Short mmCIF file of C-alpha atoms in Angstrom, two decimals:
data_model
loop_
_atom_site.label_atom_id
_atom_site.label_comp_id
_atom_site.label_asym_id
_atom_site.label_seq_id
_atom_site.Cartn_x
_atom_site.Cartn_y
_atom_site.Cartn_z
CA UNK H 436 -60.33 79.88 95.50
CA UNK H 437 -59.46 76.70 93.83
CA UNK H 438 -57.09 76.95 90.79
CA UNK H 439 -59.11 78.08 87.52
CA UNK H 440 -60.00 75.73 84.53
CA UNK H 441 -58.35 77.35 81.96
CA UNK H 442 -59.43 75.77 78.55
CA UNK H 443 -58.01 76.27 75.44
CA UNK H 444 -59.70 75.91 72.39
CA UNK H 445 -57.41 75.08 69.28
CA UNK H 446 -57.12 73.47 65.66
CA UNK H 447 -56.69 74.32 62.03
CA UNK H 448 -58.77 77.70 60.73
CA UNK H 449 -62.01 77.11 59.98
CA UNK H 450 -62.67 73.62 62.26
CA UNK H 451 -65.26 75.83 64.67
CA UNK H 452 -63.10 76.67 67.49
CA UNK H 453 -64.90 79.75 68.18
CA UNK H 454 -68.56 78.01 67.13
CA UNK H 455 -67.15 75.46 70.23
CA UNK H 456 -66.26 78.35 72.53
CA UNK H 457 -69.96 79.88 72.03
CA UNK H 458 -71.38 76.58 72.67
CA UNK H 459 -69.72 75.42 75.58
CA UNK H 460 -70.28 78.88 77.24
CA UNK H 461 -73.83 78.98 75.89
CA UNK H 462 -74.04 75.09 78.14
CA UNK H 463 -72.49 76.91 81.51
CA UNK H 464 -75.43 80.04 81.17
CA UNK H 465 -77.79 77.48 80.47
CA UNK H 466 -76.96 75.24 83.56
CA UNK H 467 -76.53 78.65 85.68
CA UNK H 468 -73.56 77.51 87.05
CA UNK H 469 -72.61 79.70 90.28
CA UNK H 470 -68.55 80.54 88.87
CA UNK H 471 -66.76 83.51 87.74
CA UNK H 472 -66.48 82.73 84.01
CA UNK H 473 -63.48 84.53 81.56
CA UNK H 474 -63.84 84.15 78.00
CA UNK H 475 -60.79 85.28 75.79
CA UNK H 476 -60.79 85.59 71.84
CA UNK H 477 -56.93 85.15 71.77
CA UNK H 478 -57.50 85.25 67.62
CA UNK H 479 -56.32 88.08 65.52
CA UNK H 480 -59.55 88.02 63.84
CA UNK H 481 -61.84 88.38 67.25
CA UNK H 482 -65.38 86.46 65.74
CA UNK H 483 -66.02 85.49 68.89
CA UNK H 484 -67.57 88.55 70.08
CA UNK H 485 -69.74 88.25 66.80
CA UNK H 486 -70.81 85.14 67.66
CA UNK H 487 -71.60 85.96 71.39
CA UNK H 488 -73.30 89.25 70.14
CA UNK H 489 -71.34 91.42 72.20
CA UNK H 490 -70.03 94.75 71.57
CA UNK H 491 -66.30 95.74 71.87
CA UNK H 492 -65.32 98.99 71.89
CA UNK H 493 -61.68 98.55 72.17
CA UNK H 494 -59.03 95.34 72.05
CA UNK H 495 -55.67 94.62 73.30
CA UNK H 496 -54.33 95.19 69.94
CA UNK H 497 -55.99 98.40 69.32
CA UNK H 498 -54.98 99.49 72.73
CA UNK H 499 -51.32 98.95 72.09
CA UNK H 500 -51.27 100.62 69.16
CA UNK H 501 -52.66 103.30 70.84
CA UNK H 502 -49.71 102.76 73.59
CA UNK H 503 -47.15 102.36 70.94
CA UNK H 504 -48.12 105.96 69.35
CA UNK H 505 -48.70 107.91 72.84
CA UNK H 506 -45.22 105.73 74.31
CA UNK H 507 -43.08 109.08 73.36
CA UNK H 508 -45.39 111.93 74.10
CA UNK H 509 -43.86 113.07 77.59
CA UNK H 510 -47.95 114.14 78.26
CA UNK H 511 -48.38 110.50 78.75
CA UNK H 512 -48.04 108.50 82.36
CA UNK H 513 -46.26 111.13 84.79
CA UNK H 514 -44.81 108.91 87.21
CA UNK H 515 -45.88 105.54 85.61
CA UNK H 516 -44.39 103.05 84.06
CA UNK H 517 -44.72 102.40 80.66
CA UNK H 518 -45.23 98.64 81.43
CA UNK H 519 -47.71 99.61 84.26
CA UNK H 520 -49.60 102.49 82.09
CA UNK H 521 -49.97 99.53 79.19
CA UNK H 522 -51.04 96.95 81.85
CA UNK H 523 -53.85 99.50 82.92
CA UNK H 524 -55.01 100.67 78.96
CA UNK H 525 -55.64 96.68 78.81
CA UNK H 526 -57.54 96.05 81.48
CA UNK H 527 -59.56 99.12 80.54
CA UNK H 528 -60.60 96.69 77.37
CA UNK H 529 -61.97 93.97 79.76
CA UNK H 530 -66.09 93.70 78.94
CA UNK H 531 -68.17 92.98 82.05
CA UNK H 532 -71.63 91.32 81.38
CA UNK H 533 -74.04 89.93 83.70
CA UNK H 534 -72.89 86.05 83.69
CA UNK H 535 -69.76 86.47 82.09
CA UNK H 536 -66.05 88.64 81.69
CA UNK H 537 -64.84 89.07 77.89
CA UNK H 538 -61.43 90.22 76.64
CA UNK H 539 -60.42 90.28 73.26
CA UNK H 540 -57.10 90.52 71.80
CA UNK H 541 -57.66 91.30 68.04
CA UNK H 542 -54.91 93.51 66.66
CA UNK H 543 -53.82 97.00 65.51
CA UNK H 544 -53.59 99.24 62.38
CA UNK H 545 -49.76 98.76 61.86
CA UNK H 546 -48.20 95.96 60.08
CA UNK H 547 -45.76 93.53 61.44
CA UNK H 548 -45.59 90.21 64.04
CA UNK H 549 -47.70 89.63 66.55
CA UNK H 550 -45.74 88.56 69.06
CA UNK H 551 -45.62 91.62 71.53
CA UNK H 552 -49.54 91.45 71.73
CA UNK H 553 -49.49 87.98 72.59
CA UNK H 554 -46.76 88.35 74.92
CA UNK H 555 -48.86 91.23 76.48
CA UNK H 556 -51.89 88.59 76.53
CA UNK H 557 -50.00 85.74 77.81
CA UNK H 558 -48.80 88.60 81.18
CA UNK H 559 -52.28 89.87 81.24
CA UNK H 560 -53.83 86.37 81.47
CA UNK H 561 -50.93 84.95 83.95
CA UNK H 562 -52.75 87.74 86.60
CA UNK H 563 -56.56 87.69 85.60
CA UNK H 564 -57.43 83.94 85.64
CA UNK H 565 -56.41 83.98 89.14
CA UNK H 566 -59.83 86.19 89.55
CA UNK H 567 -62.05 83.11 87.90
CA UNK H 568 -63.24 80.15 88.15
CA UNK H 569 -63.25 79.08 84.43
CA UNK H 570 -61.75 80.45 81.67
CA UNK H 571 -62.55 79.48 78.26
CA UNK H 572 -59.86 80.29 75.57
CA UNK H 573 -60.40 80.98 71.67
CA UNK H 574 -56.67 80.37 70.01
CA UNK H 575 -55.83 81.75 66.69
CA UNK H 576 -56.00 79.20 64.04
CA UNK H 577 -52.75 77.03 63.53
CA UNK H 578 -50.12 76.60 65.81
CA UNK H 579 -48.07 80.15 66.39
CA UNK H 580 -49.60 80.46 69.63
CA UNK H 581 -48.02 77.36 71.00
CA UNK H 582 -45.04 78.57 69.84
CA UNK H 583 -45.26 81.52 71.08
CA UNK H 584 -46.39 79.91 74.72
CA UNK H 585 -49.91 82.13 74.83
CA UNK H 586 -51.37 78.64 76.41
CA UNK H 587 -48.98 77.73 79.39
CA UNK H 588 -51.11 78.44 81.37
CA UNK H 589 -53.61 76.04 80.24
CA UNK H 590 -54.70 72.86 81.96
CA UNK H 591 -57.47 71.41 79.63
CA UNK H 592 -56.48 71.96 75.55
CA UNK H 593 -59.22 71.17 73.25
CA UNK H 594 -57.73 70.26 69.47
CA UNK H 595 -60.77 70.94 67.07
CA UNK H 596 -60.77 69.40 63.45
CA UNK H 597 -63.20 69.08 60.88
CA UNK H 598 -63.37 65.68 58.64
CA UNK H 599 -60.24 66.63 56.53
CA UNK H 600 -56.37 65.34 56.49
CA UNK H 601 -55.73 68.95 57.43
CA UNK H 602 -57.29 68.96 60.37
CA UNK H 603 -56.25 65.69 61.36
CA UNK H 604 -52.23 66.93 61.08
CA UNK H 605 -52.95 69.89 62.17
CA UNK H 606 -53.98 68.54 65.39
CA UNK H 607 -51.07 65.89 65.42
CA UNK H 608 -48.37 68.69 64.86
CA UNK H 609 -50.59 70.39 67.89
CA UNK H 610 -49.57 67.89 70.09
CA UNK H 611 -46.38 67.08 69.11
CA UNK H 612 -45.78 70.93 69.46
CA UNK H 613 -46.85 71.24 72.84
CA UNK H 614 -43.91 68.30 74.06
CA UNK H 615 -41.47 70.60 71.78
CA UNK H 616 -41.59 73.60 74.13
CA UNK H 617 -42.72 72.06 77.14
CA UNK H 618 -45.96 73.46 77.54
CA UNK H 619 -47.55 70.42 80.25
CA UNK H 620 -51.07 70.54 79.98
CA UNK H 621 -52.89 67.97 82.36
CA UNK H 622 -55.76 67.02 79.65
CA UNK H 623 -55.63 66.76 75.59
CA UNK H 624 -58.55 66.20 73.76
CA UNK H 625 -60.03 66.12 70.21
CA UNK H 626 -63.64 67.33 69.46
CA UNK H 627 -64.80 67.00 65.61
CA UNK H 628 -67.22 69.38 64.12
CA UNK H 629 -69.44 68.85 61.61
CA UNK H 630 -68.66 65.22 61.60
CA UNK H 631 -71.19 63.14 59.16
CA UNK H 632 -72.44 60.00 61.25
CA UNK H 633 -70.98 57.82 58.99
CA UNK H 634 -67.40 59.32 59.85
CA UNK H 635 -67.54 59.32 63.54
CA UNK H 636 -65.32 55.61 63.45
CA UNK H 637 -62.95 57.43 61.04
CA UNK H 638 -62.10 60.21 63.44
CA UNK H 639 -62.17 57.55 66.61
CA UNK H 640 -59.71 55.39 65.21
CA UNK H 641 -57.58 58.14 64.29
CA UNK H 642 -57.34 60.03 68.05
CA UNK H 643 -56.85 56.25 69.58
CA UNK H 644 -54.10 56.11 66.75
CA UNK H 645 -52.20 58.67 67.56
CA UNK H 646 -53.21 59.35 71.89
CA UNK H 647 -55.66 62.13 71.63
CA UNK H 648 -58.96 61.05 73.83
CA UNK H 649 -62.01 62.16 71.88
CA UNK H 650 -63.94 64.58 74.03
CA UNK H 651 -67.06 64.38 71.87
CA UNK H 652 -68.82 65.35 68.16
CA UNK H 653 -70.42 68.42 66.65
CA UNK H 654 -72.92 66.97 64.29
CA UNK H 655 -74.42 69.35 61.08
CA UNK H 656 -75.99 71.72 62.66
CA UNK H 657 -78.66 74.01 60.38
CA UNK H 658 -79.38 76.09 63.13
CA UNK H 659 -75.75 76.74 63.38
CA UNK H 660 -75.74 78.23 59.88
CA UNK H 661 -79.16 79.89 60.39
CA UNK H 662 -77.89 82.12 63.41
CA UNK H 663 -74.39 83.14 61.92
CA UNK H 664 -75.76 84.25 58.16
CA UNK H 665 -78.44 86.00 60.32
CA UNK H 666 -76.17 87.47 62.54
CA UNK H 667 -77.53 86.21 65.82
CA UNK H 668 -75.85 85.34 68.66
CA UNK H 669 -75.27 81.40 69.43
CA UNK H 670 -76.09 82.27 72.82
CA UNK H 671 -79.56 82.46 71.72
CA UNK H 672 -80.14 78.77 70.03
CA UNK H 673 -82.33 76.56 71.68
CA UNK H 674 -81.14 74.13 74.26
CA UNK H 675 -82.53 71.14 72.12
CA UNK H 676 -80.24 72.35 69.07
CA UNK H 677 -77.84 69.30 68.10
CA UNK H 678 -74.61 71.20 68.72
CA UNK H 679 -75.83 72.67 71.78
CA UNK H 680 -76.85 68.73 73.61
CA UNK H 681 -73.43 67.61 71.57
CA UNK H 682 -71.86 70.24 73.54
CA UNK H 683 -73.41 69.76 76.55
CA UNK H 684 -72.16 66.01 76.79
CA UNK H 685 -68.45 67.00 76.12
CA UNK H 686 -68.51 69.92 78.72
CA UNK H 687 -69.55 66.80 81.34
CA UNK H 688 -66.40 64.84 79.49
CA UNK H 689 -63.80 67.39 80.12
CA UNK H 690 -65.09 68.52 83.56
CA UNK H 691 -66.35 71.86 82.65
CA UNK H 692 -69.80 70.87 84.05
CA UNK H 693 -68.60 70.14 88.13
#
């Protein structure tokens, strides 16, 4: 198997990563491509399975707070390790669905950092997307996971920013993140959502400005809103849809469509 595209999807809260993620998954279905897909909601929040209109019973973090309270109980793994034992709980978590693998990290009951689940995550991942073809990667909003190296394994990072100053230095602290603690990805590109025509130059001139190609633009969709106040999945909106063709013509710029 060739190495996987693993594609991570990131910006300031709110931008549309995971409205991206849903779209550029809903353009692979569409095209029946013949590849072992991976889709992780790496967010705290975990929309994404929402927005796919998938079910999930359990996620990493509710699995490891599940570990953390059985750790102690001498019932619990007999002749496991409690690295192995945990490693097993989260792959129990993994969804399998016709055209497509989900696994979502959310998080537990108890208060506190983070951290361990991503680290968890960021081991879990380091072994599964050797099983795929593609993986397609919902970040948390912001820039702890780069921090926290949840995307080095990443080849293709997508920074996505709505038509604010926010999301424009949110993306360039993004990048100049990923040089701080060396995480090498081979491509770096900007997408902007819910850009109005008339701003398209704006957000151009910016990415040449500061090195960031510009993968593509996710016009005003009403469709978009239609299906999320509904509660439908975005897998479902037709292929004719503005965001969907938008999407369409960046998966072709970033190589997701081979």
């Amino acid at each position: 198997m060739n190495r996987p595209l693993i594609i991570s999807i990131s910006g300031k809260g709110g931008t549309g990563k995971t409205t991206l993620t849903a779209l550029l998954l809903k353009v692979l279905l569409h095209k029946g491509i013949d590849e072992d897909i991976l889709v992780v909601d790496a967010d705290p929040a975990a929309n994404l399975p929402e927005v796919l209109g998938v079910k999930v019973e359990k996620t990493i973090g509710t699995v490891v707070e599940e570990f953390r309270k059985a750790v102690n109980d001498p019932r619990v793994a007999v002749g496991f390790s409690k690295e192995t034992l945990l490693e097993a709980w989260i792959y129990e978590t993994l969804v399998e669905l016709p055209n497509y693998d989900l696994l979502v990290m959310g998080r537990g009951e108890g208060e506190g950092c983070y951290c361990y689940i991503n680290a968890v995550l960021t081991k879990i991942l380091s072994k599964l997307v050797t099983n795929y073809d593609i993986v397609l990667m919902d970040m948390e909003a912001g820039l702890e996971h780069i921090s926290r190296r949840t995307d080095r394994h990443v080849n293709t990072m997508i920074i996505v920013t709505d038509p604010s100053v926010m999301g424009f230095k949110t993306a360039e602290r993004i990048k100049e993140l990923l040089k701080e603690v060396r995480i090498e990805v081979e491509k770096l590109y900007v997408v902007g959502n819910r850009f109005p025509k008339y701003m398209e130059k704006t957000l151009i001139s910016w990415a040449n400005k500061v090195g960031i190609e510009v993968a593509g633009i996710i016009p005003e969709d009403p469709k978009i809103y239609e299906y999320n106040i509904l509660g439908k999945s975005l897998l479902e909106l037709p292929y004719d849809s503005p965001a969907v063709r938008a999407a369409e013509l960046i998966a072709k710029r970033i190589g997701l469509l081979r």
